[in-house]
Amino acid sequence: MSYTFQEIEKKWQANWKAQGTYRVKEDSNKKKYYILDMFPYPSGAGLHVGHPLGYIASDIYARYKKHQGFNVLHPMGYDSFGLPAEQYAIQTGQHPAITTEKNIARYREQLDKIGFCYDWEREVRTSSPEYYHWTQWIFTTIYNAWFNLETQKTEHIDTLIQHFETNGNYNVQPACDEKWHQALLELKDNNNQPLYFFSADWDGDFTATDWQSMNEDQRYHLLMAFRLTYLADSMVNWCPALGTVLANDEIKDGVSERGGHPVVQKKMRQWSMRISAFAERLLLGLEQIDWPENIKEIQRNWIGKSEGATAFFDLDQHAGQIEIFTTRPDTIFGVSYLTLAPEHPLVSSITTAEQRDAVEQYVQQAALKNERDRQVQSKEMTGVFTGAYAIHPLTNKQVPIYIGDYVLAGYGTGAVMAVPAGDQRDWDFAKHHNIPMVLIFENHDASESACTSKEVPLVNSDFLNGLCGKTAFNSAVEALEKIEHGNKKINYRLRDAVFSRQRYWGEPFPVYFKDGKAHMIDQQELPVTLPDVDKYLPTDDGEPPLARSQWKYKNEFVMEYNTMPGWAGSSWYFLRYMDPNNSKTIASPEAMNYWGQVDLYMGGAEHATGHLLYSRFWTMILHDLGHVPFGEPFQKMINQGMILGRSSLVYRIKDTNTFVSADLRKEYQTQRLYADISMVDNDQLDTDAFKNWLPEYKDAEFILNEKGQYLCGFEVEKMSKSKFNVQTPDELIEKFGADTLRCYEMFLGPVEQSKPWDTKGINGVHNFLRRLNRLFQTDEGQWMVTQEAADKKSLQTLHRTIKKVTDDLNRHSWNTVVSTLMIAVNEWTEQKCHQQEVLESLVILLSPYAPHLAEELWNKLGHNDSVTIAQWPEAIASYLEDDVFSYPVSFNGKTRFNIDLDANMDAKSVEVAVMSHEKTAHYLEGKAPKKVIVVPKRIINIVC
RNA sequence: GCCCUGGUGGUGGAAUCGGUAGACACGCAGGACUUAAAAUCCUGUGACCAUUGCGGUCGUGCGGGUUCAAGUCCCGCCCGGGGUACCA
């Protein structure tokens, strides 16, 4: 029979469903393999051909592992909370749950057509109460946890309370904000009196007695400073257009990643996650996981570890000090001035009367600039002198204090020591403001630029003279430590993550407020489900949409009206797949112990600083607390590239309705317009279809090329409706079948690579499957498979193919497997091979790529069970190599001819054979060979 | 600027350990079958020179180097893609 893919695919998809072929259960007798795709947000647009690329690759790998006897967990679900459904709800009033449900149905329909081996009984949806029950549970668990910096481990908050009870906060290092104690001092009680009994210069130490004498309010706020998720007034990125705050990773180039709206800084009371505590753990963990180097690098940069020192500069004529952070304490003798961020708290108190106007004006200007404006700034270093001076800790000389917006309040201490000779920005600033420089590097006059090398010996630097690098660094820090004006310090760029969103369609917080304090709802009472609201917009007084519900806990206490961010549900979903219906816990310890880490995670690189960081963070917490048996969620990861669209362009001659073929367009003044890619085949436009496409083209005329064709131009760009370049998998499956689509998407090239979608080659892959089918049966339906023993040639083809396919899959080279199978089918076709002995193995090799056709052929070969569980064939070594090897013979590295020799011949005999060959003399041209190199079974090179 | 990637025919790509560069496929050209089309099959296809047959020269972004041998290793550049930044 000819290859009736539509019939075959429908039949086997139904059969798999009926038989539960892809259901998977824990089985301690089998080794496990957990392979995971990043679950999609079910958008209204459905899937285009780019989406399933990673899914197909992982599906193939999952099937391959199953053939090898592994118990394979390969689940799929939906990240179903999110903005688009909510925005649709705002426009139409339709509940986001309905929109989401509809979109999921469409996704499922499309996914099913591709023939994936997902166990759909394990499906998870982050928006279902059964799922977010456990997202809420994790939130309360994190609330009741603190991070012990000494042991680098998460502990239950009770161990910290116990410590406070017995020792106050002596000998304990909980992760917290550096200025936590200052923030507490600002708190007021009901009578507007300071909440705490500590004096204004309290350094944060407290005793057991202090703790014991604290009331409930005092203890609440104190503990809040150490919890891993905490409520605090913090500067957040507020996006007015979206009406919500955004985390740092949700902002790109100073505007919101979604929609590109402006973002401003605003102080708001928000839940945050203390991810900064895990900076070092997150950094170290990268060493143990097999991820693409670029993703690791992105995470390292995001964490932004820098080793340096803090130094304290006493103020001249003022009490107090300015603390600065520097990575170059060795250059401290080159300090010409200090610069504070305009927002630095000391600015107003130290500014002198003469400078006050100028400083206040500058601070105001800086405040008006948003993040983006500050970044786009020209290289010009703006700033103003405060009139105040500090005292250099080592020279005791006066150092002027400036403010400048190139210093950021949010990094380090918001203050820098400026060394124009050693830092280019300081140099620029000094030039601009005519501040004298101190030359501290040997043979460097700083007339052109700063000297940023660490390996230049220091001069004018007292005890550091002649030193450089690490030695100078350490000596400088030692000197500062001796006079108690500084110490070594490691600084991280990573900030805590804001966890509140002013949105409707997200997980509600299991939190209510009583007497102004947040309380977790008891874990036994979860889930707290989303209430209904009349509109999905903020209230008139600016409260989040949930406030419209007038929602109260026990009809009495105000609920938290924010919802959780998109990354909450996706930070732990890989755990839920292991035991998706458990109503007692996130997943049973048995299931988690069995399935363990995700062995292979497949997905896009765009989640490097979001999902992939947050998932690691939550897994670490849950691991430390004993809820999860591993500390890193994803052992290996592969990032699939993006599939871009290939738009087709037509060229209309200016002010006419005449279109000119792309190869002739240079002769005219033309305008580029898009043509729908469905009307274009191999860059040739179907002109009739084009005329019927849009009314404005009804009377279009065409100037054809000499072959009578209208050729289109093309452009590679993102797939989008407006460019008419979207290719859906559905159309291709209709035309060629899912098996062809699967093979073709792999055949396109390495999965990691981004590439344009081009349907040109799909015919070749489709023909390959037809040719393969013809090894089994003629197009007329005659079954050709025989039981005769196969000849050596066919078996050699078979075993070489098994070897290559297996090797390629093991090194995740999905694309070359298709070529290998093509070569094999071409060889067998030539050999007229129809032996069951050979073809049976072929069907198994094919089955990960083209499961429908494989299942059909397997069935016809007389098997009643599914091919998906057939054992992967093994390559027999004796068939892998020929008795003769065709040696390429090269002279001075240039290959001249081949010579067939016994493959097992030793190097010496090979040399003898070659030297006696008639052609050798010809190429030697009478010269004597200087050297003959023989690499057995590879090459012969004669040097002459 | 810094970091990470990548650069191979007309096109997508292959070459896994330094060992015959261009597998496989698309496209193109020619041919067979056919009333015709589709499908199928055969031949050719890196460039240039030579062509009656042999053959020869060049060639993996550019310039050097190491080696019997370099797409692959080393040094210095150029270009594309991604990330990131007044980060002190």
XYZ file of C-alpha atoms in Angstrom, chain A residues 135-632:
498
model
C 1.922 26.822 45.586
C 0.259 28.485 48.572
C 1.577 25.781 50.852
C 5.110 26.443 49.617
C 4.617 30.163 50.177
C 3.675 29.669 53.820
C 6.574 27.234 54.196
C 8.975 29.840 52.881
C 7.419 32.427 55.190
C 8.235 30.188 58.114
C 11.874 29.816 57.152
C 15.144 31.710 57.568
C 18.558 31.280 56.030
C 21.555 30.522 58.196
C 24.543 32.203 56.529
C 27.008 30.244 58.618
C 25.785 26.828 57.453
C 24.401 28.189 54.133
C 21.177 26.315 54.863
C 17.515 27.099 55.242
C 15.982 26.397 58.649
C 12.507 26.588 60.124
C 11.817 29.944 61.765
C 11.363 28.136 65.103
C 15.090 27.437 65.359
C 15.757 31.139 65.016
C 13.149 32.003 67.657
C 14.735 29.438 69.938
C 18.071 31.084 69.412
C 16.625 34.489 70.234
C 15.031 33.028 73.388
C 18.319 31.744 74.718
C 21.022 33.968 73.208
C 19.392 36.924 71.584
C 21.064 37.307 68.190
C 24.570 36.566 69.393
C 26.380 33.859 67.468
C 23.754 33.548 64.786
C 23.894 34.891 61.244
C 20.487 34.972 59.634
C 20.368 36.379 56.111
C 18.772 39.808 56.184
C 18.891 43.276 54.788
C 22.042 45.085 55.889
C 20.036 47.974 57.281
C 17.350 45.847 58.901
C 17.843 47.359 62.356
C 17.629 50.906 61.039
C 14.332 50.086 59.374
C 12.968 48.758 62.663
C 13.887 51.949 64.473
C 11.650 53.901 62.134
C 8.571 51.869 63.091
C 5.959 53.503 65.305
C 3.423 51.936 67.635
C -0.289 52.836 67.907
C 0.530 55.926 69.927
C 2.961 57.056 67.295
C 5.887 56.362 69.610
C 8.951 54.398 68.467
C 8.018 50.732 68.478
C 11.333 49.578 69.898
C 13.185 50.503 73.035
C 16.617 50.653 71.402
C 18.541 53.911 71.130
C 19.019 55.705 67.817
C 22.552 54.377 67.364
C 21.545 50.745 67.984
C 23.826 48.449 65.992
C 21.303 45.599 65.771
C 22.560 43.396 68.584
C 19.990 42.268 71.137
C 20.035 39.893 74.076
C 17.762 37.060 75.145
C 16.330 39.408 77.741
C 15.610 41.995 75.057
C 13.759 39.371 73.066
C 11.831 38.078 76.038
C 10.671 41.549 76.922
C 9.364 42.222 73.414
C 5.636 42.285 72.771
C 3.903 40.541 69.887
C 4.225 43.500 67.520
C 7.897 43.917 68.234
C 8.612 40.239 67.698
C 6.537 40.193 64.504
C 8.483 42.984 62.845
C 11.817 41.690 64.100
C 11.190 38.227 62.670
C 9.919 39.705 59.403
C 13.453 41.006 58.865
C 14.724 37.423 58.655
C 11.946 35.439 56.984
C 12.675 34.111 53.484
C 9.554 35.781 52.223
C 8.739 39.052 53.852
C 6.476 42.043 53.693
C 8.336 45.317 53.367
C 8.139 48.811 52.002
C 10.544 48.554 49.149
C 11.423 50.460 46.058
C 9.735 48.559 43.288
C 9.489 48.798 39.541
C 6.019 50.159 39.005
C 4.539 49.884 35.538
C 1.629 52.341 35.313
C 0.374 51.004 31.977
C 0.105 47.454 33.307
C -1.000 48.673 36.718
C 1.390 46.373 38.533
C 4.890 46.022 39.872
C 7.463 43.990 37.995
C 10.473 41.942 39.079
C 13.881 42.944 37.710
C 13.870 40.050 35.247
C 10.546 41.236 33.817
C 12.152 44.475 32.636
C 14.238 44.707 29.499
C 16.013 47.926 28.497
C 14.191 49.904 31.140
C 10.713 49.046 29.860
C 8.371 46.156 30.640
C 9.256 42.986 28.813
C 5.560 42.484 28.119
C 4.199 45.384 26.089
C 7.269 47.636 26.309
C 5.685 50.111 28.756
C 7.685 52.588 30.853
C 8.615 51.574 34.390
C 9.165 53.934 37.300
C 10.585 53.495 40.786
C 8.030 53.639 43.558
C 7.946 52.725 47.210
C 5.259 50.130 47.957
C 4.421 47.574 50.598
C 5.094 44.274 48.918
C 5.929 40.668 49.545
C 9.484 39.830 48.537
C 11.479 36.619 48.288
C 14.885 36.696 49.954
C 16.719 35.171 46.987
C 19.746 37.364 47.737
C 20.502 35.038 50.658
C 21.139 32.256 48.165
C 23.545 34.185 45.934
C 26.537 32.027 46.818
C 24.579 28.751 46.746
C 23.090 29.598 43.363
C 26.550 30.397 42.063
C 28.227 27.268 43.418
C 25.388 25.016 42.277
C 26.113 25.928 38.662
C 29.306 23.892 38.872
C 27.379 20.691 39.459
C 24.858 20.906 36.666
C 25.193 20.189 32.997
C 23.712 23.299 31.421
C 24.716 25.250 28.330
C 27.601 27.538 29.184
C 25.783 30.676 28.070
C 22.892 30.100 30.487
C 25.295 29.544 33.344
C 27.116 32.694 32.346
C 23.902 34.714 32.260
C 23.045 33.495 35.756
C 26.551 34.278 37.005
C 26.315 37.802 35.629
C 22.859 38.227 37.115
C 24.103 37.155 40.526
C 27.030 39.517 39.935
C 29.493 38.526 42.601
C 32.277 41.016 43.122
C 35.026 40.729 45.686
C 36.322 43.919 47.185
C 36.284 45.910 50.371
C 34.279 48.473 52.214
C 36.047 51.493 53.596
C 34.792 54.138 55.971
C 35.599 57.799 55.445
C 34.998 59.995 58.489
C 33.216 63.251 57.739
C 35.061 66.504 58.242
C 33.174 68.910 60.539
C 30.367 66.346 60.935
C 29.606 63.311 62.972
C 29.298 60.043 61.103
C 31.001 58.260 58.258
C 30.508 57.475 54.616
C 30.791 53.817 53.775
C 31.998 53.003 50.276
C 32.435 49.738 48.396
C 35.360 49.209 46.058
C 36.853 46.303 44.152
C 40.196 48.136 44.123
C 41.181 48.948 47.715
C 44.777 48.872 46.439
C 44.156 52.213 44.717
C 43.028 53.936 47.891
C 45.948 56.394 47.872
C 44.671 57.657 44.550
C 41.356 58.872 45.968
C 40.674 62.414 44.788
C 37.075 62.740 45.912
C 34.012 60.709 46.943
C 30.795 60.473 44.975
C 27.420 59.759 46.508
C 24.308 58.684 44.656
C 21.854 61.611 44.566
C 19.478 59.508 46.707
C 22.111 58.848 49.399
C 20.621 59.616 52.855
C 23.592 61.782 53.927
C 23.305 64.186 51.026
C 20.955 66.700 52.632
C 22.701 66.759 55.988
C 26.254 67.336 54.743
C 25.578 69.835 51.982
C 26.867 73.305 52.831
C 24.757 76.427 52.599
C 26.554 77.733 49.499
C 26.035 74.498 47.618
C 22.511 73.747 48.795
C 20.667 75.244 45.819
C 22.812 73.507 43.247
C 22.631 70.156 45.056
C 18.889 70.269 45.558
C 18.353 71.130 41.934
C 20.526 68.241 40.830
C 18.828 65.755 43.170
C 15.472 66.813 41.831
C 16.579 66.408 38.223
C 17.972 62.964 38.954
C 14.722 61.889 40.590
C 12.788 62.864 37.481
C 14.879 60.692 35.234
C 13.624 57.144 34.976
C 15.866 54.131 34.657
C 15.947 54.325 30.918
C 16.907 57.984 30.703
C 19.734 57.391 33.090
C 21.035 54.563 30.955
C 20.732 56.408 27.677
C 22.727 59.295 29.139
C 25.625 60.505 27.098
C 29.082 59.693 28.356
C 29.137 63.077 30.065
C 29.603 62.737 33.801
C 27.212 65.060 35.550
C 27.415 65.858 39.244
C 27.630 68.600 41.846
C 29.978 69.399 44.721
C 28.287 69.219 48.125
C 30.704 71.623 49.747
C 31.493 68.970 52.353
C 34.704 67.023 52.913
C 35.594 63.623 54.239
C 38.855 62.530 55.815
C 40.938 59.961 53.975
C 41.343 57.086 56.463
C 45.009 56.445 55.618
C 46.377 59.917 54.764
C 44.030 61.984 56.943
C 43.815 64.482 54.111
C 40.600 66.258 53.147
C 38.630 64.669 50.320
C 35.806 66.611 48.632
C 32.393 64.959 48.441
C 30.370 65.143 45.225
C 27.061 63.712 44.157
C 26.598 62.212 40.717
C 23.983 60.043 39.086
C 26.529 57.621 37.698
C 26.551 56.224 41.206
C 23.531 54.029 41.804
C 21.752 54.037 45.145
C 20.809 50.395 44.774
C 24.263 48.911 44.348
C 26.909 48.547 47.025
C 26.554 51.360 49.538
C 25.463 54.031 47.072
C 28.805 55.733 47.533
C 32.167 55.329 45.813
C 35.701 56.466 46.400
C 36.829 58.040 43.154
C 40.258 57.186 41.818
C 40.622 59.039 38.502
C 43.983 57.433 37.764
C 42.528 53.935 38.034
C 38.903 54.100 36.891
C 37.689 55.456 33.594
C 34.404 56.878 34.919
C 36.194 58.602 37.779
C 38.703 59.913 35.262
C 35.924 61.295 33.040
C 34.203 62.855 36.053
C 37.436 64.408 37.309
C 38.218 65.858 33.855
C 34.739 67.285 33.579
C 34.896 68.945 36.991
C 38.579 69.849 36.961
C 39.378 67.841 40.047
C 43.108 67.251 40.528
C 44.171 63.638 40.131
C 46.599 61.683 42.237
C 48.968 59.657 40.088
C 49.488 56.251 41.630
C 50.701 54.023 38.812
C 54.246 53.642 37.644
C 54.894 55.427 34.332
C 51.289 56.555 33.978
C 50.544 60.279 33.810
C 46.742 59.923 33.430
C 46.712 62.631 30.769
C 44.801 60.471 28.266
C 42.856 57.961 30.299
C 42.760 55.904 33.457
C 45.000 52.885 33.968
C 42.738 49.929 34.700
C 45.284 47.138 34.752
C 45.807 45.455 38.116
C 49.361 44.503 37.256
C 50.988 47.943 37.246
C 53.112 48.669 40.361
C 51.838 51.459 42.597
C 53.611 54.724 43.359
C 52.675 57.640 45.666
C 51.000 55.031 47.810
C 52.995 54.937 51.027
C 53.388 51.311 52.141
C 51.872 50.020 48.903
C 54.607 51.476 46.702
C 56.005 48.895 44.325
C 53.215 46.423 45.020
C 50.436 45.417 42.683
C 47.610 42.910 42.253
C 46.543 40.644 45.075
C 49.415 41.649 47.357
C 48.525 45.335 47.198
C 44.842 44.479 47.639
C 45.499 42.521 50.812
C 47.915 45.054 52.318
C 45.438 47.868 51.777
C 42.604 45.928 53.398
C 44.825 44.965 56.322
C 45.721 48.580 56.920
C 42.053 49.573 56.895
C 41.168 46.749 59.256
C 43.908 47.759 61.687
C 42.418 51.224 62.124
C 38.856 49.804 61.985
C 37.996 51.774 58.876
C 37.230 48.975 56.495
C 37.285 45.285 55.737
C 37.051 42.721 52.992
C 33.614 42.473 51.503
C 31.840 40.442 48.868
C 29.050 42.205 47.093
C 26.298 40.682 44.947
C 24.210 42.346 42.324
C 21.331 39.933 42.887
C 18.379 41.680 44.539
C 15.462 40.169 46.408
C 12.534 39.380 44.133
C 9.272 41.252 44.506
C 6.523 38.678 44.842
C 3.293 40.742 44.809
C 1.361 41.582 41.670
C -1.648 43.877 41.475
C -3.519 41.467 39.237
C -6.526 39.185 39.243
C -5.444 36.083 37.338
C -2.800 34.667 39.657
C -2.490 32.670 42.848
C -4.155 34.435 45.796
C -1.936 34.770 48.851
C -2.972 32.602 51.813
C -2.623 35.690 53.982
C -4.956 37.859 56.043
C -4.295 40.907 58.161
C -5.109 41.326 61.823
C -4.100 44.422 63.772
C -1.931 45.462 60.863
C 0.067 42.245 60.928
C 0.123 39.588 58.238
C -0.988 36.104 59.216
C -0.611 32.933 57.224
C -3.786 30.947 56.789
C -3.319 27.523 58.330
C -1.933 24.990 55.861
C -4.860 22.696 56.691
C -7.273 25.304 55.317
C -5.668 25.596 51.903
C -6.373 26.182 49.098
C -7.557 29.724 49.330
C -9.449 30.045 46.061
C -9.779 33.089 43.845
C -12.950 35.032 44.583
C -15.152 36.355 41.791
C -15.067 40.041 40.975
C -17.371 42.295 38.969
C -14.507 43.759 36.915
C -10.899 42.743 36.414
C -9.594 46.233 37.055
C -8.100 47.954 40.099
C -10.569 49.655 42.433
C -11.150 53.381 42.160
C -8.791 54.038 45.052
C -6.050 52.031 43.405
C -6.378 48.711 45.213
C -5.765 45.530 43.203
C -8.733 43.830 41.480
C -9.219 41.281 44.284
C -10.224 44.117 46.610
C -13.454 44.388 44.610
C -14.570 41.102 46.089
C -14.748 42.603 49.592
C -13.128 39.330 50.500
C -12.612 38.699 54.247
C -11.069 35.843 56.169
C -13.653 34.344 58.543
C -15.806 37.315 57.467
C -13.661 39.486 59.638
C -10.095 39.989 58.515
C -8.944 41.748 55.407
C -7.271 39.445 52.940
C -4.106 40.127 50.999
C -5.477 41.465 47.722
C -2.323 41.071 45.681
C -1.713 37.864 43.770
C 1.490 35.947 43.156
C 3.678 36.562 40.085
C 3.728 34.337 37.015
C 6.844 32.549 38.183
C 5.272 31.195 41.384
C 3.514 28.248 39.787
C 6.338 27.458 37.392
C 8.963 27.326 40.142
C 7.954 23.871 41.328
C 5.720 22.224 38.684
C 8.382 19.623 37.889
C 7.776 18.237 41.392
C 4.036 17.969 40.956
C 4.262 15.794 37.834
C 5.756 13.077 40.003
C 2.560 12.762 41.986
C -0.001 15.115 40.457
C -3.085 14.043 42.375
C -1.692 13.937 45.864
C -4.031 15.799 48.189
C -1.798 15.498 51.250
C 1.482 16.995 50.093
C 3.251 18.569 47.095
C 4.288 15.075 46.020
C 4.898 11.965 48.074
C 8.456 11.323 49.292
C 8.300 7.913 47.570
C 7.504 9.487 44.201
C 10.158 12.184 44.618
C 12.777 9.693 45.722
C 12.009 7.496 42.751
C 11.868 10.111 39.982
C 14.451 12.457 41.475
C 15.967 15.294 39.511
C 14.893 16.095 35.995
C 17.486 14.259 33.900
C 16.971 16.341 30.795
C 15.205 19.691 30.638
C 14.349 21.097 27.260
C 13.325 24.694 26.715
C 14.151 28.214 25.692
C 17.100 30.254 26.916
C 14.917 33.304 27.565
C 14.103 32.044 31.064
C 17.705 32.201 32.307
C 17.224 34.937 34.894
C 13.590 34.188 35.670
C 12.111 30.735 35.859
C 15.447 28.898 35.813
C 16.799 30.906 38.726
C 13.611 30.909 40.796
C 13.138 27.154 40.362
C 16.619 26.532 41.683
C 15.955 28.895 44.583
C 12.703 27.216 45.661
C 14.146 23.749 45.228
C 17.050 24.677 47.518
C 14.688 25.907 50.223
C 12.442 22.860 50.001
C 15.476 20.592 49.975
C 17.002 22.180 53.078
C 13.714 21.836 54.903
C 13.522 18.159 54.013
C 10.596 18.328 51.602
C 12.538 17.490 48.433
C 15.377 14.962 48.171
C 17.582 16.983 45.804
C 18.948 20.510 45.774
C 19.136 21.232 42.065
